[in-house]
PDB file of C-alpha atoms and ligand atoms in Angstrom:
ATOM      1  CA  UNK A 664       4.455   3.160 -21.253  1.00  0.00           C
ATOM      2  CA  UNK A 665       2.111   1.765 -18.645  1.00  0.00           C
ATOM      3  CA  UNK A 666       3.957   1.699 -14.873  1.00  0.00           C
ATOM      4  CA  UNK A 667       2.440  -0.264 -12.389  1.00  0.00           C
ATOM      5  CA  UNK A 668       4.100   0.648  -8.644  1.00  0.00           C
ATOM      6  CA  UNK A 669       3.211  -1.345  -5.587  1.00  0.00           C
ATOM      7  CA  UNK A 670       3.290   0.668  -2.324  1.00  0.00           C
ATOM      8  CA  UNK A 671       3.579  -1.162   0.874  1.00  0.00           C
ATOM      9  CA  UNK A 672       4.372  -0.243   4.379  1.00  0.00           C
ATOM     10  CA  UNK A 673       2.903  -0.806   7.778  1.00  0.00           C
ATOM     11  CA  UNK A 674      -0.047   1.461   9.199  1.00  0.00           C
ATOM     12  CA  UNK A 675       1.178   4.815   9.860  1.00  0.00           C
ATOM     13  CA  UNK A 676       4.602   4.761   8.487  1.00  0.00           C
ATOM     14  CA  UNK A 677       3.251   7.641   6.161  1.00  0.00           C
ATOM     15  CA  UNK A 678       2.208   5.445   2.793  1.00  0.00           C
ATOM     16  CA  UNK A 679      -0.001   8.212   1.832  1.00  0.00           C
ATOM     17  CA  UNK A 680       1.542  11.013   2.833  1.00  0.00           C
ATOM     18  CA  UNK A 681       4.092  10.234   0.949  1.00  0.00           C
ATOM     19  CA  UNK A 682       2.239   9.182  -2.378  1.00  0.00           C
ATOM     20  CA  UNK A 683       0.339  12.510  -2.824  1.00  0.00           C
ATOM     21  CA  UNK A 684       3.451  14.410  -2.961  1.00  0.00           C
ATOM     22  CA  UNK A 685       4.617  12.265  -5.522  1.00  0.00           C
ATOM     23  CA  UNK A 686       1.395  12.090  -7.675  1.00  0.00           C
ATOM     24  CA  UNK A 687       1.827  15.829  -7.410  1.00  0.00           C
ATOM     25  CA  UNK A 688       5.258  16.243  -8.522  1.00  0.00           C
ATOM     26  CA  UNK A 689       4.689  13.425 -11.153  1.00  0.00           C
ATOM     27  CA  UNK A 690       1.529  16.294 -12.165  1.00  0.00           C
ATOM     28  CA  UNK A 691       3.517  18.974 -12.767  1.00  0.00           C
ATOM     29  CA  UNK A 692       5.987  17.354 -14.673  1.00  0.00           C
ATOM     30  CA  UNK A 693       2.977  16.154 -17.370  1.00  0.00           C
ATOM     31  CA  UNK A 694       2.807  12.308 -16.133  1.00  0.00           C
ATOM     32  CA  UNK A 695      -0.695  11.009 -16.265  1.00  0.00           C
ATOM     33  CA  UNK A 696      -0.920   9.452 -12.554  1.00  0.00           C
ATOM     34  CA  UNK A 697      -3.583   7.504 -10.781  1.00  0.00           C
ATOM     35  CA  UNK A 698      -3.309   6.458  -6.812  1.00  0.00           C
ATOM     36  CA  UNK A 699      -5.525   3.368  -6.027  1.00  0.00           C
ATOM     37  CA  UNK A 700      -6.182   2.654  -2.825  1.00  0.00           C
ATOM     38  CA  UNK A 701      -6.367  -1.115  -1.365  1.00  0.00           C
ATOM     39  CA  UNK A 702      -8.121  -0.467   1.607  1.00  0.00           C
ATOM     40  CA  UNK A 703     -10.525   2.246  -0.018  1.00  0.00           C
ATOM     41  CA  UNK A 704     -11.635  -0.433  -2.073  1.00  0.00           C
ATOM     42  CA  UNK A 705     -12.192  -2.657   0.857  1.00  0.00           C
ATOM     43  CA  UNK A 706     -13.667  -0.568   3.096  1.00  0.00           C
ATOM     44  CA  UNK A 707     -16.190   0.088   0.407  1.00  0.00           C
ATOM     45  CA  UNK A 708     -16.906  -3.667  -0.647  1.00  0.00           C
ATOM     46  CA  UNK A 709     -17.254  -4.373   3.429  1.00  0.00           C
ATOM     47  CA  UNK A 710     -19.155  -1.274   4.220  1.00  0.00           C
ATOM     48  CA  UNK A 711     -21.728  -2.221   1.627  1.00  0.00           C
ATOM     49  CA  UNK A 712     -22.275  -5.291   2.809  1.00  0.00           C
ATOM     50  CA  UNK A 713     -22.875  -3.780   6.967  1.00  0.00           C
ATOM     51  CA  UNK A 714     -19.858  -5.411   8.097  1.00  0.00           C
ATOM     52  CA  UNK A 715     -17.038  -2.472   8.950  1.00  0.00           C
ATOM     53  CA  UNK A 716     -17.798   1.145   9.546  1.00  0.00           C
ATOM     54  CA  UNK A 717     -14.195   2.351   9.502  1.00  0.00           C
ATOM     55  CA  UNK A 718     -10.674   1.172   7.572  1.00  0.00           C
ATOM     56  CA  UNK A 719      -9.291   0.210  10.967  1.00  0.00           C
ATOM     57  CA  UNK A 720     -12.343  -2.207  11.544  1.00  0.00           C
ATOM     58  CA  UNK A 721     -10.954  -4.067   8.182  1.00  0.00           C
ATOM     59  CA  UNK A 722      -8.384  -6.568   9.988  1.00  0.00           C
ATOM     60  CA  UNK A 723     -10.456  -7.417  12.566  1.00  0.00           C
ATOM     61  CA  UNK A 724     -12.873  -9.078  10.472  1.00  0.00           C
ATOM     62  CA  UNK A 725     -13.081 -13.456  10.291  1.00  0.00           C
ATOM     63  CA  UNK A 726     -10.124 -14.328   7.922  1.00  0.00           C
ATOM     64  CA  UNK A 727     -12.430 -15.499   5.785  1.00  0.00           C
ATOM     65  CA  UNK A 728     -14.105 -12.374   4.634  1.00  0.00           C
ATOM     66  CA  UNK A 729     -10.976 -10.160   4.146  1.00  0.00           C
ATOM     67  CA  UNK A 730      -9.546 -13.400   1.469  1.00  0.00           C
ATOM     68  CA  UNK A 731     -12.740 -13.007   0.026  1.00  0.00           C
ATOM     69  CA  UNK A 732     -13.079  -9.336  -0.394  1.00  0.00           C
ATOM     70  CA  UNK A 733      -9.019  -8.948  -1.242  1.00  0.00           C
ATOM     71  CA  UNK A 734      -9.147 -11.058  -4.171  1.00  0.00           C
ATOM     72  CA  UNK A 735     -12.455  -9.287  -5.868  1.00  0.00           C
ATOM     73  CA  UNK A 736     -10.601  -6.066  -5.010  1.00  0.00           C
ATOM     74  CA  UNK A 737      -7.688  -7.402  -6.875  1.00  0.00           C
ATOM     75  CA  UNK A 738      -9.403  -8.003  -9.907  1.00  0.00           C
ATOM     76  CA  UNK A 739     -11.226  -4.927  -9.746  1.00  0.00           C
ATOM     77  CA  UNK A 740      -8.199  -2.775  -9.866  1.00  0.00           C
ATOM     78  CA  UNK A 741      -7.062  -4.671 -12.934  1.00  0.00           C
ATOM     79  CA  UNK A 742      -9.797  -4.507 -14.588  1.00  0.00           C
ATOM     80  CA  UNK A 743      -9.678  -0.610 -13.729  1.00  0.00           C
ATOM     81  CA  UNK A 744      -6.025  -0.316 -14.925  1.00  0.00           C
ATOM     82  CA  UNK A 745      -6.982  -2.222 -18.148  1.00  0.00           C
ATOM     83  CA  UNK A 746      -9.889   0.038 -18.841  1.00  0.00           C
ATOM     84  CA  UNK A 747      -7.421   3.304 -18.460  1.00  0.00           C
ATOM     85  CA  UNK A 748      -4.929   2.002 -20.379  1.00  0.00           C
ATOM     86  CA  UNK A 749      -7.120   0.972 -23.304  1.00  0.00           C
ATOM     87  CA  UNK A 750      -7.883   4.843 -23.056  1.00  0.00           C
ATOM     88  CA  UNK A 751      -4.205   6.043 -22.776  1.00  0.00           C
ATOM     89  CA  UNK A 752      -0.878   3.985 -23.454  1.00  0.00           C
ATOM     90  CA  UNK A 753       1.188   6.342 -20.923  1.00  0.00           C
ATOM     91  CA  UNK A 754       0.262   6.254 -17.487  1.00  0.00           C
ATOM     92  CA  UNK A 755       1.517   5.488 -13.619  1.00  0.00           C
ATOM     93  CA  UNK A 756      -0.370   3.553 -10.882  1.00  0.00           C
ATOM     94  CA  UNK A 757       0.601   3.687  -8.060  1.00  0.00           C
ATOM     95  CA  UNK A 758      -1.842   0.705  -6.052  1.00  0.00           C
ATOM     96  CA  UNK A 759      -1.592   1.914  -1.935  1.00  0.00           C
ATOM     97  CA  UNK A 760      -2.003  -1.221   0.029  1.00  0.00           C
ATOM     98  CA  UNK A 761      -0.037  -3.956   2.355  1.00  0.00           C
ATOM     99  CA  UNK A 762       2.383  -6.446   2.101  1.00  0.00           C
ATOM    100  CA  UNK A 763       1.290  -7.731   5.580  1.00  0.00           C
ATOM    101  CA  UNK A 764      -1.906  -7.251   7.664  1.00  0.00           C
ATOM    102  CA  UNK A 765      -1.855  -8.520  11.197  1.00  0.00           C
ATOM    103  CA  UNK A 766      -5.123 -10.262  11.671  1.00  0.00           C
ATOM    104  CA  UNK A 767      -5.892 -12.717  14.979  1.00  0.00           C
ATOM    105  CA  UNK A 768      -4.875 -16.083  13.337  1.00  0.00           C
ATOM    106  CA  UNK A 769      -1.230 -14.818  12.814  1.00  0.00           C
ATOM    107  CA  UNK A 770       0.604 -12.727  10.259  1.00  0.00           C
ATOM    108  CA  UNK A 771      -1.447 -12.954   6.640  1.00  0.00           C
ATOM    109  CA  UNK A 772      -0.142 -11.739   3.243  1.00  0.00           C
ATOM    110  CA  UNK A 773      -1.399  -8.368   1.681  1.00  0.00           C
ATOM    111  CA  UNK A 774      -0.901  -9.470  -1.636  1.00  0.00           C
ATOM    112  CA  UNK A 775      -0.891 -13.162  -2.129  1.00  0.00           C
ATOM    113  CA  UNK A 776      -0.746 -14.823  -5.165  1.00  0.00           C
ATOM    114  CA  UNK A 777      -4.195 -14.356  -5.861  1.00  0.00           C
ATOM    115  CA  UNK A 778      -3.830 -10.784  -5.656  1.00  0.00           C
ATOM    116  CA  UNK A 779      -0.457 -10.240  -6.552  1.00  0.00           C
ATOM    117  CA  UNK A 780      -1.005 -12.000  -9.987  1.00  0.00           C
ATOM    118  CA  UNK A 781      -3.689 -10.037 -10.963  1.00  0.00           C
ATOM    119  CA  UNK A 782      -1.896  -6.034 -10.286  1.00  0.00           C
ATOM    120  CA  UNK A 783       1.422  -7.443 -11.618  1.00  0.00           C
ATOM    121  CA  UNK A 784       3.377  -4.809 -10.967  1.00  0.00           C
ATOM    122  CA  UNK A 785       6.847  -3.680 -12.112  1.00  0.00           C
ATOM    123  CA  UNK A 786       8.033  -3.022  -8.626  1.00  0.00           C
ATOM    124  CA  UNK A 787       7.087  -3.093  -5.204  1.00  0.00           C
ATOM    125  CA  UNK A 788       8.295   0.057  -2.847  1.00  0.00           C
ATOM    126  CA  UNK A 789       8.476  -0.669   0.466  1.00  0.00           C
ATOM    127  CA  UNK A 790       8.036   2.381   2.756  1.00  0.00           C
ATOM    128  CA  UNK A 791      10.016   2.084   6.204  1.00  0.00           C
ATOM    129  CA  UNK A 792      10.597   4.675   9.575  1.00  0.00           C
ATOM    130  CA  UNK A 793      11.748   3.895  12.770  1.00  0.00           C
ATOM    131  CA  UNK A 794       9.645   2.396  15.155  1.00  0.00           C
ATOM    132  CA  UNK A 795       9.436   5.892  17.465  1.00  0.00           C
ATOM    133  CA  UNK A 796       9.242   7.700  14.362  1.00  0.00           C
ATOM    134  CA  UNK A 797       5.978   5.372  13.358  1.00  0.00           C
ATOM    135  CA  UNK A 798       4.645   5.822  17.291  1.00  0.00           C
ATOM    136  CA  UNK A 799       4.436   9.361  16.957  1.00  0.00           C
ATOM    137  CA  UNK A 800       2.448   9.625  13.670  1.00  0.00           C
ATOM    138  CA  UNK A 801       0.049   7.663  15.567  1.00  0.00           C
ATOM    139  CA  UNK A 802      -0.536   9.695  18.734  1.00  0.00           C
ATOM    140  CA  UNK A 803      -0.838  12.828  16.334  1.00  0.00           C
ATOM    141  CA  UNK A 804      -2.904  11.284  13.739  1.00  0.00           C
ATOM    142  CA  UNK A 805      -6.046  11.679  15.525  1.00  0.00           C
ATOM    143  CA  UNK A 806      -7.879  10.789  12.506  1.00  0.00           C
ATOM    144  CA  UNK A 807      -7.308   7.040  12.772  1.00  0.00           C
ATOM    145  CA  UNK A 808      -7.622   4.194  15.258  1.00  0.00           C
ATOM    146  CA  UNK A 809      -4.283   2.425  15.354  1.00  0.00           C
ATOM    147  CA  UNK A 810      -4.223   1.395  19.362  1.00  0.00           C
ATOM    148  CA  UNK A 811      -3.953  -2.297  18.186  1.00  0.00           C
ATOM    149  CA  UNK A 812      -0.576  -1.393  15.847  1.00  0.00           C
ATOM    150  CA  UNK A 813       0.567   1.017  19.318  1.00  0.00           C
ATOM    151  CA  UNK A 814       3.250  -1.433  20.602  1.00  0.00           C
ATOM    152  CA  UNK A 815       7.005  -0.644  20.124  1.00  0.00           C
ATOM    153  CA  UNK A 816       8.023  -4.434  19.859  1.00  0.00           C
ATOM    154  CA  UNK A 817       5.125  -5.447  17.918  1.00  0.00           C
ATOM    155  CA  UNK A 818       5.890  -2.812  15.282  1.00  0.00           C
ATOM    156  CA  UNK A 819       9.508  -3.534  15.467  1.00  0.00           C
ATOM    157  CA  UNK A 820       8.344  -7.254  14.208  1.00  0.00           C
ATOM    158  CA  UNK A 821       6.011  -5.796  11.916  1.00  0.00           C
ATOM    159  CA  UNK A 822       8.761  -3.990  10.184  1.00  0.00           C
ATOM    160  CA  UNK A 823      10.115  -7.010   9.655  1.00  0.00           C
ATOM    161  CA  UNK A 824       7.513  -9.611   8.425  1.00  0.00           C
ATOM    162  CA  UNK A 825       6.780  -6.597   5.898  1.00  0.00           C
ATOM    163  CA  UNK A 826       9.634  -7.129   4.231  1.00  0.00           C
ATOM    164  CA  UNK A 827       9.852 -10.399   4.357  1.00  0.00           C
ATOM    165  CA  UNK A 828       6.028 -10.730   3.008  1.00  0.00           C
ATOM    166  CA  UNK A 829       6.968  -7.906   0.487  1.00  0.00           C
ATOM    167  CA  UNK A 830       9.942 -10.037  -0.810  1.00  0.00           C
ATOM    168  CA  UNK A 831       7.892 -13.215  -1.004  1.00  0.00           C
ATOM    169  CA  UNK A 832       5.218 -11.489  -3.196  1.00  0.00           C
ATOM    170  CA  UNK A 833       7.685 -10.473  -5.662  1.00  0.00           C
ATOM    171  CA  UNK A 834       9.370 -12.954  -6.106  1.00  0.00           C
ATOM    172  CA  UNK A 835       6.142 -14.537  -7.206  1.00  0.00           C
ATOM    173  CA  UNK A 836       6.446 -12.526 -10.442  1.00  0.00           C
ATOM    174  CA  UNK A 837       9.475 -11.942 -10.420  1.00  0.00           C
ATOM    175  CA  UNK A 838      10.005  -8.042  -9.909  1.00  0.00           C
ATOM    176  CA  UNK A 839      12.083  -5.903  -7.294  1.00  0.00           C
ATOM    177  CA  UNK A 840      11.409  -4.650  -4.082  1.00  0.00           C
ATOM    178  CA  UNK A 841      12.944  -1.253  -3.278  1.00  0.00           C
ATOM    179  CA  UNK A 842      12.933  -0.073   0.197  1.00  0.00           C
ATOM    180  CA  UNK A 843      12.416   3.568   0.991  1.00  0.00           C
ATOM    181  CA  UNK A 844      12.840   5.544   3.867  1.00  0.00           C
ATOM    182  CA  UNK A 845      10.335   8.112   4.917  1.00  0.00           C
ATOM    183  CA  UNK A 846      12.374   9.960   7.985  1.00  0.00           C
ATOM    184  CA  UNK A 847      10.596  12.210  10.611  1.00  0.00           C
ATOM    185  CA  UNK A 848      10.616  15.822   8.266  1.00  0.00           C
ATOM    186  CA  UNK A 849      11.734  14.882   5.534  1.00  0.00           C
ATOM    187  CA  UNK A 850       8.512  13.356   3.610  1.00  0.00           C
ATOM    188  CA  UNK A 851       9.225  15.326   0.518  1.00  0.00           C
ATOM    189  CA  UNK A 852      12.605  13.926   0.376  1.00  0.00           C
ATOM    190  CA  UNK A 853      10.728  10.435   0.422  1.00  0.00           C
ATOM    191  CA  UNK A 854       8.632  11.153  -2.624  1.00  0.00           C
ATOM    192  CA  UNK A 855      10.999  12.897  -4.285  1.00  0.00           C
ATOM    193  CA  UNK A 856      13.339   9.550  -4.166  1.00  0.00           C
ATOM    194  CA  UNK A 857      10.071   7.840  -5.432  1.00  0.00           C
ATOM    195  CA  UNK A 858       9.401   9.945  -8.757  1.00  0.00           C
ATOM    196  CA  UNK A 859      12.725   9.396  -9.226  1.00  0.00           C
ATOM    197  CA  UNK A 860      13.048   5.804  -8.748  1.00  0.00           C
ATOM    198  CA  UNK A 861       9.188   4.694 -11.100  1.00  0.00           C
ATOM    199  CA  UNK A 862      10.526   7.657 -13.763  1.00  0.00           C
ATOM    200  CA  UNK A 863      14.907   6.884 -14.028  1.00  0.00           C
ATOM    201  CA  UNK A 864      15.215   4.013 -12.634  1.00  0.00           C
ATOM    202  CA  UNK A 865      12.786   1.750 -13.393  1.00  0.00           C
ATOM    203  CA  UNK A 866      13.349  -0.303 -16.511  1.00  0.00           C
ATOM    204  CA  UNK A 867       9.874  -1.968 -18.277  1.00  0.00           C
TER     205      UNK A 867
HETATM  206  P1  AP5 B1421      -4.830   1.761   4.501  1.00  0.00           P
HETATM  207  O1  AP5 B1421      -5.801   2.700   3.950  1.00  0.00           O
HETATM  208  O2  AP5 B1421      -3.576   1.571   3.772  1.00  0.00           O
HETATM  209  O3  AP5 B1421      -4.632   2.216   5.995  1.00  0.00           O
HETATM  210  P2  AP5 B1421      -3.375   2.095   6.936  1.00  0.00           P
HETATM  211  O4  AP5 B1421      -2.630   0.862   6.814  1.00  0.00           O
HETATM  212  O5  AP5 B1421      -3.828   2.410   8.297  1.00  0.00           O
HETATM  213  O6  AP5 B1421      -2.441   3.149   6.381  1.00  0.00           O
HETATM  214  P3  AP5 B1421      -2.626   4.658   6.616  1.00  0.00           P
HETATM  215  O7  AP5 B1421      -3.152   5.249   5.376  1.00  0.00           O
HETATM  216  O8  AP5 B1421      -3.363   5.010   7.823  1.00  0.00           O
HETATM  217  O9  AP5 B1421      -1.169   4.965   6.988  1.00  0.00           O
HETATM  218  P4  AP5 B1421      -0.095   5.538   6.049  1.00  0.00           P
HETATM  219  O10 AP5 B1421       1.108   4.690   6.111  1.00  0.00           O
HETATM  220  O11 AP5 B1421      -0.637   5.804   4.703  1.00  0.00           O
HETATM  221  O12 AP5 B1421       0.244   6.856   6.851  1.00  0.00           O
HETATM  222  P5  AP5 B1421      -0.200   8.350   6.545  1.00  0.00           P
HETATM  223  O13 AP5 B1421       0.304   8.819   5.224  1.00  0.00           O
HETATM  224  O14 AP5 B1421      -1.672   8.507   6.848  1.00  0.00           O
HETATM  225  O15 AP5 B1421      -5.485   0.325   4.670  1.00  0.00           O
HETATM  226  C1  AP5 B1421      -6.696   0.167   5.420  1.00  0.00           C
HETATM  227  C2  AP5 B1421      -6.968  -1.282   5.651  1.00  0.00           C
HETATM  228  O16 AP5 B1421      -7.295  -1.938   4.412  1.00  0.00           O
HETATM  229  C3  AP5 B1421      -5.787  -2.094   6.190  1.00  0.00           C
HETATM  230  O17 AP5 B1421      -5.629  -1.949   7.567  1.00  0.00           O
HETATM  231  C4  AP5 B1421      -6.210  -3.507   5.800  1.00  0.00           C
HETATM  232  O18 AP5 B1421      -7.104  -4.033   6.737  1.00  0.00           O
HETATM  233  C5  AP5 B1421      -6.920  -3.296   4.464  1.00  0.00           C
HETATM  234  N1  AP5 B1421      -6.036  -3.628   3.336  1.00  0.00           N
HETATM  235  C6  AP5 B1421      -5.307  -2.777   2.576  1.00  0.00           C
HETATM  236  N2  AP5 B1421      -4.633  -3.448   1.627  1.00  0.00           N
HETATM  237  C7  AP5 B1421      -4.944  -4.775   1.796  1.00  0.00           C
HETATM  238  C8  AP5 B1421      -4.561  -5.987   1.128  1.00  0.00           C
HETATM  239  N3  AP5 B1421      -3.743  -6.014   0.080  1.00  0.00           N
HETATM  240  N4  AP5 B1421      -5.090  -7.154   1.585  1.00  0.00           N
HETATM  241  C9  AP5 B1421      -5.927  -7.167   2.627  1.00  0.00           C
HETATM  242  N5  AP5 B1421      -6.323  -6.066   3.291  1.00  0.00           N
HETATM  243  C10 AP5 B1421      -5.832  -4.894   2.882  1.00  0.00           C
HETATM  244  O19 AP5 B1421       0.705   9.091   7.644  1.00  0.00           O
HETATM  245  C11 AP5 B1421       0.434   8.945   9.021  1.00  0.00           C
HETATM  246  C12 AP5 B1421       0.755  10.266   9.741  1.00  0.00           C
HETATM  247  O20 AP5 B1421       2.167  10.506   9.685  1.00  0.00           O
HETATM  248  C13 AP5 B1421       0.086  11.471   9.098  1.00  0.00           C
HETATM  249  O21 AP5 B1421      -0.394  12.306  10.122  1.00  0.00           O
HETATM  250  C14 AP5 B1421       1.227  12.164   8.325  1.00  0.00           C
HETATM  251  O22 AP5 B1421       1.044  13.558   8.246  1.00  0.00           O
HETATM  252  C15 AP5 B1421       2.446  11.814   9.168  1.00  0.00           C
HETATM  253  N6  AP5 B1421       3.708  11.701   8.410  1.00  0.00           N
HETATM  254  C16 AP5 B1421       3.922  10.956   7.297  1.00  0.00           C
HETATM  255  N7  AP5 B1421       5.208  11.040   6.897  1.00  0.00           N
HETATM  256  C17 AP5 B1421       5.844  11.873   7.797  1.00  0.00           C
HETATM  257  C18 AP5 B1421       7.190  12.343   7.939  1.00  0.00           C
HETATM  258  N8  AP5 B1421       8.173  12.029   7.087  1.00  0.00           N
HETATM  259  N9  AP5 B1421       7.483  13.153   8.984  1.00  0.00           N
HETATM  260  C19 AP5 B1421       6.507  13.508   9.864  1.00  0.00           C
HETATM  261  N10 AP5 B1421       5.218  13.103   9.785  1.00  0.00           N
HETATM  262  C20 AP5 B1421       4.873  12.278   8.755  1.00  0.00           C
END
């Protein structure tokens, strides 16, 4: 059985982090498992073409270009997922991305119909922390550039259009959203709820 999992939640809240615990547990329990990344794709696509040099460049760029680069991205992950699973009937993907990016023209969709429609998944997990809780991944992720996403009341919103955005993209093919809390400490806790969740509680 193929599972297709959505993964959404706003920059820092721990996305990945929490993923690669999963994919690990899901390892060692003999599940074939594959993590694609949105913005890896993205940044590679945009990169190519001279136009980003980091991930954090990505929602800066003219409206115009990210719709353009999201939906080849799109197809390219289903035409990825259709390649694997002509190879093996029994697999997980779990597709990394955003159910909301905050560009300068407003609040824009992660996963629009034009993108949503082509990774159809079974569910969409929305990852949520507290806005301190988000704030202080940030100042010790030194790896990233997130001053832009470094307001308490502008994440606080964020929280919320994510949801709403995530809700709106289901609904568009009709699956269910599942929101998941990854608390200060307690990432493993997180995944753990998520293995659980795509392997007992998910019905295909
Ligand atoms: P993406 O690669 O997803 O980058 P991001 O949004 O910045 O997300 P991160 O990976 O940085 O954050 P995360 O939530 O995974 O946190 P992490 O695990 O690192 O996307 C890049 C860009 O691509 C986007 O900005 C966008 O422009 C574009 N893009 C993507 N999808 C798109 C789409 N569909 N349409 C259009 N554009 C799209 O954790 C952060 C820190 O917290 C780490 O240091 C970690 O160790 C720590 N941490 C995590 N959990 C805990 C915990 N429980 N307790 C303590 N510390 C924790």
């Amino acid at each position: 059985m193929v599972r297709t999992v959505v993964v959404v939640g706003i920059p820092g809240v721990g996305k990945t982090t929490v993923l690669n615990i999963a994919v690990n547990e899901l390892l060692s329990k003999g599940y074939v498992v594959k993590v694609i990344n949105f913005g890896d794709y993205m940044l590679q696509e945009l990169t190519q073409r001279g136009l980003v040099r980091s991930r954090d460049e990505i929602r800066l760029l003219p409206l115009k270009i990210q719709r353009e680069v999201q939906e080849m991205v799109a197809k390219r992950i289903r035409y990825e997922i259709d390649s694997e699973c002509k190879l093996r009937s029994e697999s997980i993907f779990f597709i990394d991305t955003h159910a909301v990016v905050k560009t300068s023209t407003g609040y824009w969709s992660g996963l629009p119909r034009h993108v949503i429609e082509h990774l159809m998944p079974d569910i969409v997990v929305v990852i949520e922390a507290s806005v301190d809780e988000i704030l202080n991944r940030q100042i010790r992720d030194k790896s990233r550039e997130r001053s832009d996403y470094g307001d308490p009341k502008l994440l606080s919103d964020l929280l919320i259009m994510n949801r709403m955005f995530a809700i709106s993209s289901a609904t568009l093919v009709g699956v269910p959203v599942y929101i998941l809390y990854n608390r200060e400490g307690s990432v493993r806790e997180a995944a753990l709820e998520l293995v659980d969740v795509v392997i007992n509680r998910l019905r295909v």
